PDB file of C-alpha atoms in Angstrom:
ATOM      1  CA  UNK W  18      19.279   8.009  -6.229  1.00  0.00           C
ATOM      2  CA  UNK W  19      16.363   9.427  -8.395  1.00  0.00           C
ATOM      3  CA  UNK W  20      15.281   6.056  -9.856  1.00  0.00           C
ATOM      4  CA  UNK W  21      15.459   4.449  -6.312  1.00  0.00           C
ATOM      5  CA  UNK W  22      13.290   7.366  -5.050  1.00  0.00           C
ATOM      6  CA  UNK W  23      10.827   6.982  -7.947  1.00  0.00           C
ATOM      7  CA  UNK W  24      10.394   3.385  -7.686  1.00  0.00           C
ATOM      8  CA  UNK W  25      11.181   2.610  -4.193  1.00  0.00           C
ATOM      9  CA  UNK W  26      13.879   0.142  -5.011  1.00  0.00           C
ATOM     10  CA  UNK W  27      16.634   0.995  -2.253  1.00  0.00           C
ATOM     11  CA  UNK W  28      16.283   3.135   0.742  1.00  0.00           C
ATOM     12  CA  UNK W  29      16.757   6.810  -0.076  1.00  0.00           C
ATOM     13  CA  UNK W  30      16.757   9.632   2.658  1.00  0.00           C
ATOM     14  CA  UNK W  31      13.041   9.971   3.202  1.00  0.00           C
ATOM     15  CA  UNK W  32      12.977  13.913   2.821  1.00  0.00           C
ATOM     16  CA  UNK W  33      15.013  13.781  -0.404  1.00  0.00           C
ATOM     17  CA  UNK W  34      12.742  10.928  -1.712  1.00  0.00           C
ATOM     18  CA  UNK W  35       9.687  13.282  -0.840  1.00  0.00           C
ATOM     19  CA  UNK W  36      10.981  16.097  -2.833  1.00  0.00           C
ATOM     20  CA  UNK W  37      11.745  13.970  -5.894  1.00  0.00           C
ATOM     21  CA  UNK W  38       8.552  12.305  -5.910  1.00  0.00           C
ATOM     22  CA  UNK W  39       6.750  15.648  -5.525  1.00  0.00           C
ATOM     23  CA  UNK W  40       8.885  17.229  -8.167  1.00  0.00           C
ATOM     24  CA  UNK W  41       7.935  14.233 -10.688  1.00  0.00           C
ATOM     25  CA  UNK W  42       4.381  14.557  -9.749  1.00  0.00           C
ATOM     26  CA  UNK W  43       4.337  18.345 -10.501  1.00  0.00           C
ATOM     27  CA  UNK W  44       5.828  17.839 -13.974  1.00  0.00           C
ATOM     28  CA  UNK W  45       3.496  15.022 -15.024  1.00  0.00           C
ATOM     29  CA  UNK W  46       6.327  12.468 -14.969  1.00  0.00           C
ATOM     30  CA  UNK W  47       4.017   9.587 -13.602  1.00  0.00           C
ATOM     31  CA  UNK W  48       1.307  10.495 -16.374  1.00  0.00           C
ATOM     32  CA  UNK W  49       3.947  10.132 -19.136  1.00  0.00           C
ATOM     33  CA  UNK W  50       5.866   7.221 -17.819  1.00  0.00           C
ATOM     34  CA  UNK W  51       3.590   4.740 -16.469  1.00  0.00           C
ATOM     35  CA  UNK W  52       4.912   2.140 -14.322  1.00  0.00           C
ATOM     36  CA  UNK W  53       4.482  -1.308 -15.947  1.00  0.00           C
ATOM     37  CA  UNK W  54       1.540  -3.223 -14.741  1.00  0.00           C
ATOM     38  CA  UNK W  55       2.408  -6.487 -12.591  1.00  0.00           C
ATOM     39  CA  UNK W  56       0.519  -9.349 -11.045  1.00  0.00           C
ATOM     40  CA  UNK W  57       1.940  -8.918  -7.640  1.00  0.00           C
ATOM     41  CA  UNK W  58       3.531  -6.077  -5.952  1.00  0.00           C
ATOM     42  CA  UNK W  59       5.987  -6.823  -2.993  1.00  0.00           C
ATOM     43  CA  UNK W  60       6.556  -4.323  -0.231  1.00  0.00           C
ATOM     44  CA  UNK W  61       9.311  -5.202   2.052  1.00  0.00           C
ATOM     45  CA  UNK W  62      11.394  -3.377   4.654  1.00  0.00           C
ATOM     46  CA  UNK W  63      15.081  -3.226   3.871  1.00  0.00           C
ATOM     47  CA  UNK W  64      16.598  -3.378   7.530  1.00  0.00           C
ATOM     48  CA  UNK W  65      17.657  -5.673   8.941  1.00  0.00           C
ATOM     49  CA  UNK W  66      19.381  -6.802   5.719  1.00  0.00           C
ATOM     50  CA  UNK W  67      20.302 -10.154   6.882  1.00  0.00           C
ATOM     51  CA  UNK W  68      16.732 -10.833   7.577  1.00  0.00           C
ATOM     52  CA  UNK W  69      14.606  -9.461   4.767  1.00  0.00           C
ATOM     53  CA  UNK W  70      17.148 -10.347   2.041  1.00  0.00           C
ATOM     54  CA  UNK W  71      16.059 -14.028   2.810  1.00  0.00           C
ATOM     55  CA  UNK W  72      12.307 -13.262   2.256  1.00  0.00           C
ATOM     56  CA  UNK W  73      13.358 -11.619  -1.004  1.00  0.00           C
ATOM     57  CA  UNK W  74      15.181 -14.658  -1.978  1.00  0.00           C
ATOM     58  CA  UNK W  75      12.408 -16.904  -1.020  1.00  0.00           C
ATOM     59  CA  UNK W  76      10.106 -14.719  -3.255  1.00  0.00           C
ATOM     60  CA  UNK W  77      12.262 -14.756  -6.224  1.00  0.00           C
ATOM     61  CA  UNK W  78      12.903 -18.574  -5.917  1.00  0.00           C
ATOM     62  CA  UNK W  79       9.318 -19.244  -6.117  1.00  0.00           C
ATOM     63  CA  UNK W  80       8.708 -16.856  -8.823  1.00  0.00           C
ATOM     64  CA  UNK W  81      11.146 -18.758 -11.129  1.00  0.00           C
ATOM     65  CA  UNK W  82       8.473 -21.482 -11.078  1.00  0.00           C
ATOM     66  CA  UNK W  83       5.565 -19.481 -12.013  1.00  0.00           C
ATOM     67  CA  UNK W  84       4.251 -17.350 -14.949  1.00  0.00           C
ATOM     68  CA  UNK W  85       3.280 -14.291 -12.905  1.00  0.00           C
ATOM     69  CA  UNK W  86       5.040 -11.008 -12.933  1.00  0.00           C
ATOM     70  CA  UNK W  87       6.120  -9.250  -9.549  1.00  0.00           C
ATOM     71  CA  UNK W  88       7.578  -5.692  -8.654  1.00  0.00           C
ATOM     72  CA  UNK W  89       9.618  -5.233  -5.713  1.00  0.00           C
ATOM     73  CA  UNK W  90       9.229  -2.073  -3.658  1.00  0.00           C
ATOM     74  CA  UNK W  91      11.371  -1.632  -0.363  1.00  0.00           C
ATOM     75  CA  UNK W  92      11.162   0.943   2.504  1.00  0.00           C
ATOM     76  CA  UNK W  93      13.787   1.763   5.292  1.00  0.00           C
ATOM     77  CA  UNK W  94      12.438  -0.048   8.260  1.00  0.00           C
ATOM     78  CA  UNK W  95       9.128  -1.161   9.990  1.00  0.00           C
ATOM     79  CA  UNK W  96       9.742   2.131  12.450  1.00  0.00           C
ATOM     80  CA  UNK W  97       9.459   4.657   9.508  1.00  0.00           C
ATOM     81  CA  UNK W  98       5.773   5.323   8.688  1.00  0.00           C
ATOM     82  CA  UNK W  99       6.641   8.126   6.133  1.00  0.00           C
ATOM     83  CA  UNK W 100       8.917   5.986   4.044  1.00  0.00           C
ATOM     84  CA  UNK W 101       6.260   3.096   3.968  1.00  0.00           C
ATOM     85  CA  UNK W 102       3.554   5.638   2.787  1.00  0.00           C
ATOM     86  CA  UNK W 103       5.659   6.823   0.149  1.00  0.00           C
ATOM     87  CA  UNK W 104       6.732   2.994  -0.797  1.00  0.00           C
ATOM     88  CA  UNK W 105       2.997   2.166  -1.053  1.00  0.00           C
ATOM     89  CA  UNK W 106       2.119   5.125  -3.114  1.00  0.00           C
ATOM     90  CA  UNK W 107       4.820   3.707  -5.684  1.00  0.00           C
ATOM     91  CA  UNK W 108       3.600   0.236  -5.405  1.00  0.00           C
ATOM     92  CA  UNK W 109      -0.056   1.381  -6.043  1.00  0.00           C
ATOM     93  CA  UNK W 110       1.187   2.761  -9.494  1.00  0.00           C
ATOM     94  CA  UNK W 111       1.833  -0.741 -10.729  1.00  0.00           C
ATOM     95  CA  UNK W 112      -1.788  -1.611 -10.579  1.00  0.00           C
ATOM     96  CA  UNK W 113      -0.911  -5.168  -9.362  1.00  0.00           C
ATOM     97  CA  UNK W 114      -3.698  -7.692  -8.521  1.00  0.00           C
ATOM     98  CA  UNK W 115      -2.317  -8.896  -5.312  1.00  0.00           C
ATOM     99  CA  UNK W 116      -0.049  -6.953  -2.714  1.00  0.00           C
ATOM    100  CA  UNK W 117       2.273  -8.788  -0.525  1.00  0.00           C
ATOM    101  CA  UNK W 118       3.213  -6.568   2.351  1.00  0.00           C
ATOM    102  CA  UNK W 119       5.329  -6.476   5.290  1.00  0.00           C
ATOM    103  CA  UNK W 120       3.485  -3.574   6.894  1.00  0.00           C
ATOM    104  CA  UNK W 121       4.223  -0.621   9.309  1.00  0.00           C
ATOM    105  CA  UNK W 122       1.322  -0.658  12.039  1.00  0.00           C
ATOM    106  CA  UNK W 123      -0.197   2.766  12.513  1.00  0.00           C
ATOM    107  CA  UNK W 124      -3.544   4.462  12.194  1.00  0.00           C
ATOM    108  CA  UNK W 125      -2.535   6.171   8.760  1.00  0.00           C
ATOM    109  CA  UNK W 126      -1.147   2.823   7.347  1.00  0.00           C
ATOM    110  CA  UNK W 127      -4.562   0.880   8.414  1.00  0.00           C
ATOM    111  CA  UNK W 128      -6.455   3.469   6.520  1.00  0.00           C
ATOM    112  CA  UNK W 129      -4.451   2.938   3.242  1.00  0.00           C
ATOM    113  CA  UNK W 130      -4.927  -0.884   3.529  1.00  0.00           C
ATOM    114  CA  UNK W 131      -8.652  -0.376   3.968  1.00  0.00           C
ATOM    115  CA  UNK W 132      -8.928   1.739   1.083  1.00  0.00           C
ATOM    116  CA  UNK W 133      -6.875  -0.477  -1.166  1.00  0.00           C
ATOM    117  CA  UNK W 134      -9.498  -2.400  -3.255  1.00  0.00           C
ATOM    118  CA  UNK W 135      -7.013  -5.171  -3.859  1.00  0.00           C
ATOM    119  CA  UNK W 136      -6.136  -8.498  -2.523  1.00  0.00           C
ATOM    120  CA  UNK W 137      -3.716  -7.987   0.551  1.00  0.00           C
ATOM    121  CA  UNK W 138      -1.314 -10.831   1.795  1.00  0.00           C
ATOM    122  CA  UNK W 139       0.756  -9.658   4.963  1.00  0.00           C
ATOM    123  CA  UNK W 140       3.982 -11.219   5.195  1.00  0.00           C
ATOM    124  CA  UNK W 141       5.781 -12.132   8.646  1.00  0.00           C
ATOM    125  CA  UNK W 142       4.028  -9.338  10.284  1.00  0.00           C
ATOM    126  CA  UNK W 143       0.197  -7.986  10.059  1.00  0.00           C
ATOM    127  CA  UNK W 144      -2.273  -5.364  11.037  1.00  0.00           C
ATOM    128  CA  UNK W 145      -5.860  -6.028  12.154  1.00  0.00           C
ATOM    129  CA  UNK W 146      -8.082  -5.401   9.032  1.00  0.00           C
ATOM    130  CA  UNK W 147     -10.717  -7.881   7.932  1.00  0.00           C
ATOM    131  CA  UNK W 148      -9.915  -8.597   4.377  1.00  0.00           C
ATOM    132  CA  UNK W 149      -6.112  -9.461   4.337  1.00  0.00           C
ATOM    133  CA  UNK W 150      -4.444 -12.979   4.387  1.00  0.00           C
ATOM    134  CA  UNK W 151      -1.271 -13.728   6.333  1.00  0.00           C
ATOM    135  CA  UNK W 152       1.780 -15.886   5.884  1.00  0.00           C
ATOM    136  CA  UNK W 153       4.225 -16.208   8.819  1.00  0.00           C
ATOM    137  CA  UNK W 154       4.782 -17.840  12.097  1.00  0.00           C
ATOM    138  CA  UNK W 155       2.400 -18.688  14.830  1.00  0.00           C
ATOM    139  CA  UNK W 156       4.009 -16.046  17.337  1.00  0.00           C
ATOM    140  CA  UNK W 157       2.117 -17.077  20.390  1.00  0.00           C
ATOM    141  CA  UNK W 158       2.857 -20.568  19.970  1.00  0.00           C
ATOM    142  CA  UNK W 159       6.494 -19.717  19.583  1.00  0.00           C
ATOM    143  CA  UNK W 160       6.439 -17.860  22.703  1.00  0.00           C
ATOM    144  CA  UNK W 161       5.051 -20.847  24.596  1.00  0.00           C
ATOM    145  CA  UNK W 162       7.570 -23.107  22.888  1.00  0.00           C
ATOM    146  CA  UNK W 163      10.556 -21.110  24.004  1.00  0.00           C
ATOM    147  CA  UNK W 164       9.470 -20.630  27.574  1.00  0.00           C
ATOM    148  CA  UNK W 165       8.723 -24.421  27.933  1.00  0.00           C
ATOM    149  CA  UNK W 166      12.128 -25.474  26.476  1.00  0.00           C
ATOM    150  CA  UNK W 167      13.920 -23.163  28.788  1.00  0.00           C
ATOM    151  CA  UNK W 168      11.737 -23.899  31.920  1.00  0.00           C
ATOM    152  CA  UNK W 169      14.516 -25.227  34.080  1.00  0.00           C
ATOM    153  CA  UNK W 170      16.881 -22.609  32.775  1.00  0.00           C
ATOM    154  CA  UNK W 171      14.465 -19.596  33.810  1.00  0.00           C
ATOM    155  CA  UNK W 172      14.107 -21.357  37.386  1.00  0.00           C
ATOM    156  CA  UNK W 173      17.799 -20.680  37.705  1.00  0.00           C
ATOM    157  CA  UNK W 174      17.693 -17.232  36.175  1.00  0.00           C
ATOM    158  CA  UNK W 175      14.282 -15.924  37.208  1.00  0.00           C
ATOM    159  CA  UNK W 176      14.859 -12.273  36.633  1.00  0.00           C
ATOM    160  CA  UNK W 177      14.091 -11.503  33.033  1.00  0.00           C
ATOM    161  CA  UNK W 178      14.544  -8.258  31.072  1.00  0.00           C
ATOM    162  CA  UNK W 179      12.714  -7.973  27.776  1.00  0.00           C
ATOM    163  CA  UNK W 180      14.122  -6.052  24.782  1.00  0.00           C
ATOM    164  CA  UNK W 181      11.753  -4.969  22.068  1.00  0.00           C
ATOM    165  CA  UNK W 182      10.653  -2.645  19.565  1.00  0.00           C
ATOM    166  CA  UNK W 183       8.788   0.676  19.843  1.00  0.00           C
ATOM    167  CA  UNK W 184       7.218  -0.026  16.719  1.00  0.00           C
ATOM    168  CA  UNK W 185       3.594  -1.519  17.080  1.00  0.00           C
ATOM    169  CA  UNK W 186       4.493  -5.271  16.072  1.00  0.00           C
ATOM    170  CA  UNK W 187       1.475  -7.548  16.576  1.00  0.00           C
ATOM    171  CA  UNK W 188       3.613 -10.783  16.125  1.00  0.00           C
ATOM    172  CA  UNK W 189       6.303  -9.586  18.502  1.00  0.00           C
ATOM    173  CA  UNK W 190       3.538  -8.802  21.195  1.00  0.00           C
ATOM    174  CA  UNK W 191       1.899 -12.148  20.500  1.00  0.00           C
ATOM    175  CA  UNK W 192       5.340 -13.991  21.078  1.00  0.00           C
ATOM    176  CA  UNK W 193       6.022 -12.145  24.179  1.00  0.00           C
ATOM    177  CA  UNK W 194       2.592 -12.940  25.595  1.00  0.00           C
ATOM    178  CA  UNK W 195       2.999 -16.469  24.939  1.00  0.00           C
ATOM    179  CA  UNK W 196       6.332 -16.543  26.424  1.00  0.00           C
ATOM    180  CA  UNK W 197       5.205 -14.541  29.678  1.00  0.00           C
ATOM    181  CA  UNK W 198       2.215 -16.824  30.118  1.00  0.00           C
ATOM    182  CA  UNK W 199       4.349 -20.016  30.004  1.00  0.00           C
ATOM    183  CA  UNK W 200       7.109 -18.962  32.540  1.00  0.00           C
ATOM    184  CA  UNK W 201       7.767 -20.990  35.741  1.00  0.00           C
ATOM    185  CA  UNK W 202       5.908 -19.431  39.017  1.00  0.00           C
ATOM    186  CA  UNK W 203       9.339 -18.281  40.215  1.00  0.00           C
ATOM    187  CA  UNK W 204      10.277 -16.238  37.201  1.00  0.00           C
ATOM    188  CA  UNK W 205       9.298 -12.721  36.783  1.00  0.00           C
ATOM    189  CA  UNK W 206       9.718  -9.741  34.297  1.00  0.00           C
ATOM    190  CA  UNK W 207      11.803  -7.150  35.791  1.00  0.00           C
ATOM    191  CA  UNK W 208      11.487  -4.403  32.965  1.00  0.00           C
ATOM    192  CA  UNK W 209      11.121  -3.811  29.217  1.00  0.00           C
ATOM    193  CA  UNK W 210      13.512  -1.872  27.021  1.00  0.00           C
ATOM    194  CA  UNK W 211      11.449  -0.679  23.969  1.00  0.00           C
ATOM    195  CA  UNK W 212      13.631   1.201  21.114  1.00  0.00           C
ATOM    196  CA  UNK W 213      13.312   1.973  17.530  1.00  0.00           C
ATOM    197  CA  UNK W 214      15.405  -0.139  15.202  1.00  0.00           C
ATOM    198  CA  UNK W 215      18.476   2.076  13.851  1.00  0.00           C
ATOM    199  CA  UNK W 216      22.075   2.073  13.271  1.00  0.00           C
ATOM    200  CA  UNK W 217      22.616   3.108  16.871  1.00  0.00           C
ATOM    201  CA  UNK W 218      20.412   0.443  18.469  1.00  0.00           C
ATOM    202  CA  UNK W 219      23.330  -1.349  20.196  1.00  0.00           C
ATOM    203  CA  UNK W 220      24.567   1.747  22.051  1.00  0.00           C
ATOM    204  CA  UNK W 221      21.005   2.858  22.940  1.00  0.00           C
ATOM    205  CA  UNK W 222      20.350  -0.682  24.770  1.00  0.00           C
ATOM    206  CA  UNK W 223      23.677  -0.262  26.417  1.00  0.00           C
ATOM    207  CA  UNK W 224      22.854   2.900  27.665  1.00  0.00           C
ATOM    208  CA  UNK W 225      19.405   1.730  29.037  1.00  0.00           C
ATOM    209  CA  UNK W 226      20.935  -1.243  30.669  1.00  0.00           C
ATOM    210  CA  UNK W 227      23.661   0.756  32.310  1.00  0.00           C
ATOM    211  CA  UNK W 228      21.301   3.631  33.600  1.00  0.00           C
ATOM    212  CA  UNK W 229      18.177   1.543  34.641  1.00  0.00           C
ATOM    213  CA  UNK W 230      18.831  -2.289  34.925  1.00  0.00           C
ATOM    214  CA  UNK W 231      22.433  -2.921  36.078  1.00  0.00           C
ATOM    215  CA  UNK W 232      22.297  -5.985  38.581  1.00  0.00           C
ATOM    216  CA  UNK W 233      18.571  -6.232  38.196  1.00  0.00           C
ATOM    217  CA  UNK W 234      18.335  -9.091  35.832  1.00  0.00           C
ATOM    218  CA  UNK W 235      19.577 -12.747  35.257  1.00  0.00           C
ATOM    219  CA  UNK W 236      18.756 -13.182  31.487  1.00  0.00           C
ATOM    220  CA  UNK W 237      17.269 -11.187  28.585  1.00  0.00           C
ATOM    221  CA  UNK W 238      14.282 -12.294  26.367  1.00  0.00           C
ATOM    222  CA  UNK W 239      14.793 -10.684  22.822  1.00  0.00           C
ATOM    223  CA  UNK W 240      11.278 -10.445  21.532  1.00  0.00           C
ATOM    224  CA  UNK W 241      12.236  -9.045  18.286  1.00  0.00           C
ATOM    225  CA  UNK W 242      15.289 -10.819  16.516  1.00  0.00           C
ATOM    226  CA  UNK W 243      17.909  -8.307  17.786  1.00  0.00           C
ATOM    227  CA  UNK W 244      20.296 -10.613  19.281  1.00  0.00           C
ATOM    228  CA  UNK W 245      22.941  -9.144  17.242  1.00  0.00           C
ATOM    229  CA  UNK W 246      22.542  -5.508  18.683  1.00  0.00           C
ATOM    230  CA  UNK W 247      21.890  -6.983  22.399  1.00  0.00           C
ATOM    231  CA  UNK W 248      25.323  -9.055  22.083  1.00  0.00           C
ATOM    232  CA  UNK W 249      26.935  -5.745  20.873  1.00  0.00           C
ATOM    233  CA  UNK W 250      25.489  -3.914  23.853  1.00  0.00           C
ATOM    234  CA  UNK W 251      26.477  -6.256  26.310  1.00  0.00           C
ATOM    235  CA  UNK W 252      30.119  -6.413  24.937  1.00  0.00           C
ATOM    236  CA  UNK W 253      30.170  -2.510  25.467  1.00  0.00           C
ATOM    237  CA  UNK W 254      29.287  -3.077  29.157  1.00  0.00           C
ATOM    238  CA  UNK W 255      31.564  -6.053  29.469  1.00  0.00           C
ATOM    239  CA  UNK W 256      28.492  -8.202  30.578  1.00  0.00           C
ATOM    240  CA  UNK W 257      28.022 -11.914  29.786  1.00  0.00           C
ATOM    241  CA  UNK W 258      24.301 -12.534  30.109  1.00  0.00           C
ATOM    242  CA  UNK W 259      22.477 -15.552  28.815  1.00  0.00           C
ATOM    243  CA  UNK W 260      19.944 -14.541  26.193  1.00  0.00           C
ATOM    244  CA  UNK W 261      16.785 -16.278  24.611  1.00  0.00           C
ATOM    245  CA  UNK W 262      14.360 -15.087  22.043  1.00  0.00           C
ATOM    246  CA  UNK W 263      13.740 -14.831  18.461  1.00  0.00           C
ATOM    247  CA  UNK W 264      16.467 -14.754  16.010  1.00  0.00           C
ATOM    248  CA  UNK W 265      17.733 -15.462  12.435  1.00  0.00           C
ATOM    249  CA  UNK W 266      19.887 -18.720  12.174  1.00  0.00           C
ATOM    250  CA  UNK W 267      22.563 -16.965  10.099  1.00  0.00           C
ATOM    251  CA  UNK W 268      23.146 -14.539  12.683  1.00  0.00           C
ATOM    252  CA  UNK W 269      22.888 -16.355  15.873  1.00  0.00           C
ATOM    253  CA  UNK W 270      26.110 -18.534  15.902  1.00  0.00           C
ATOM    254  CA  UNK W 271      28.282 -15.366  15.072  1.00  0.00           C
ATOM    255  CA  UNK W 272      26.978 -13.596  17.969  1.00  0.00           C
ATOM    256  CA  UNK W 273      26.657 -16.203  20.612  1.00  0.00           C
ATOM    257  CA  UNK W 274      29.904 -15.775  22.365  1.00  0.00           C
ATOM    258  CA  UNK W 275      28.939 -12.325  23.973  1.00  0.00           C
ATOM    259  CA  UNK W 276      25.225 -12.715  24.716  1.00  0.00           C
ATOM    260  CA  UNK W 277      25.693 -16.529  25.445  1.00  0.00           C
ATOM    261  CA  UNK W 278      22.437 -17.471  23.384  1.00  0.00           C
ATOM    262  CA  UNK W 279      20.714 -20.116  25.483  1.00  0.00           C
ATOM    263  CA  UNK W 280      17.819 -20.556  23.012  1.00  0.00           C
ATOM    264  CA  UNK W 281      16.360 -19.175  20.051  1.00  0.00           C
ATOM    265  CA  UNK W 282      13.316 -19.520  17.798  1.00  0.00           C
ATOM    266  CA  UNK W 283      14.366 -19.267  14.307  1.00  0.00           C
ATOM    267  CA  UNK W 284      11.749 -18.115  11.808  1.00  0.00           C
ATOM    268  CA  UNK W 285      12.288 -19.439   8.397  1.00  0.00           C
ATOM    269  CA  UNK W 286      11.663 -16.180   6.529  1.00  0.00           C
ATOM    270  CA  UNK W 287      12.910 -17.561   3.260  1.00  0.00           C
ATOM    271  CA  UNK W 288      10.170 -20.106   3.315  1.00  0.00           C
ATOM    272  CA  UNK W 289       7.627 -17.431   4.360  1.00  0.00           C
ATOM    273  CA  UNK W 290       8.702 -15.523   1.138  1.00  0.00           C
ATOM    274  CA  UNK W 291       8.181 -18.746  -1.015  1.00  0.00           C
ATOM    275  CA  UNK W 292       4.619 -19.322   0.718  1.00  0.00           C
ATOM    276  CA  UNK W 293       3.614 -15.838   0.179  1.00  0.00           C
ATOM    277  CA  UNK W 294       3.938 -16.061  -3.629  1.00  0.00           C
ATOM    278  CA  UNK W 295       2.143 -19.433  -3.648  1.00  0.00           C
ATOM    279  CA  UNK W 296      -0.696 -17.618  -1.633  1.00  0.00           C
ATOM    280  CA  UNK W 297      -0.592 -14.792  -4.347  1.00  0.00           C
ATOM    281  CA  UNK W 298      -1.003 -17.263  -7.148  1.00  0.00           C
ATOM    282  CA  UNK W 299      -3.868 -18.872  -5.538  1.00  0.00           C
ATOM    283  CA  UNK W 300      -5.663 -15.521  -5.191  1.00  0.00           C
ATOM    284  CA  UNK W 301      -4.889 -14.626  -8.723  1.00  0.00           C
ATOM    285  CA  UNK W 302      -6.544 -17.887  -9.727  1.00  0.00           C
ATOM    286  CA  UNK W 303      -9.754 -16.928  -7.750  1.00  0.00           C
ATOM    287  CA  UNK W 304      -9.018 -19.524  -4.953  1.00  0.00           C
ATOM    288  CA  UNK W 305      -9.833 -18.506  -1.403  1.00  0.00           C
ATOM    289  CA  UNK W 306      -7.776 -20.199   1.183  1.00  0.00           C
ATOM    290  CA  UNK W 307      -9.540 -21.719   4.448  1.00  0.00           C
ATOM    291  CA  UNK W 308      -8.731 -19.475   7.243  1.00  0.00           C
ATOM    292  CA  UNK W 309      -6.659 -16.991   5.063  1.00  0.00           C
ATOM    293  CA  UNK W 310      -3.532 -17.842   6.909  1.00  0.00           C
ATOM    294  CA  UNK W 311      -0.571 -19.825   6.064  1.00  0.00           C
ATOM    295  CA  UNK W 312       1.553 -20.916   9.029  1.00  0.00           C
ATOM    296  CA  UNK W 313       5.343 -21.537   8.600  1.00  0.00           C
ATOM    297  CA  UNK W 314       6.614 -23.392  11.587  1.00  0.00           C
ATOM    298  CA  UNK W 315       9.623 -21.800  13.447  1.00  0.00           C
ATOM    299  CA  UNK W 316      12.460 -23.997  14.591  1.00  0.00           C
ATOM    300  CA  UNK W 317      13.737 -24.101  18.296  1.00  0.00           C
ATOM    301  CA  UNK W 318      17.511 -23.873  18.654  1.00  0.00           C
ATOM    302  CA  UNK W 319      18.934 -24.913  22.010  1.00  0.00           C
TER     303      UNK W 319
END
């Protein structure tokens, strides 16, 4: 636990982690035990594991073909600003040349990025700062593609409930915008449930549906790769409602029975991880990519 807290390797209770780090700082631990310097520091969330572990595999696969060194730092989830900040402090001790980051998007974290005088590549998600590159999906285009593929379906299921994250997630919002702007004229959004990602997410979704939206929607748009939790929520309520949205290809078939997953956009997160390392290698070599973005196309599953 102490090692994981000191080096942000696996999630540790944030309060305990903070106490361990403060104690280490007060006794001069980091001055006496320097974190080995690396070329690339990778900062990723741990949850949901089935998604981010694929990004990690892609990164490690690509590293095998290179001569650069990396260190991986993990924080709990994209809802946890405090743990992310602690994770960034650990990562900065590695004095990396390039930082590959899946960021938490808050005013505090944006200040941290702006103050970090290093190359930054955002992976899968981003915040709006001038100097960073990005590797991930074209979320707006994904949203358009999903709505267009489901055009006839949405005419028959016109009342749409959106389920999304409370965390400010630029890509989820872009995806939602592309989807909403491409709907048939007869379709309409009847509401949006916004919740933090945690262990009780399925139960929270079920409570929201039961208290506010029973009988008010014909289908669900899952903006944030939460089909597993949405399906569990529907099962709790004994509802069979067709869903569309953004999902992970490993999870979708397993949970399609209860949520009746009509269509999904599959992000190739492992490939995104691979491409982020290729991007980092270019930056280390002093090569600036045109547009500073690498788009990894999503796949429509219908």
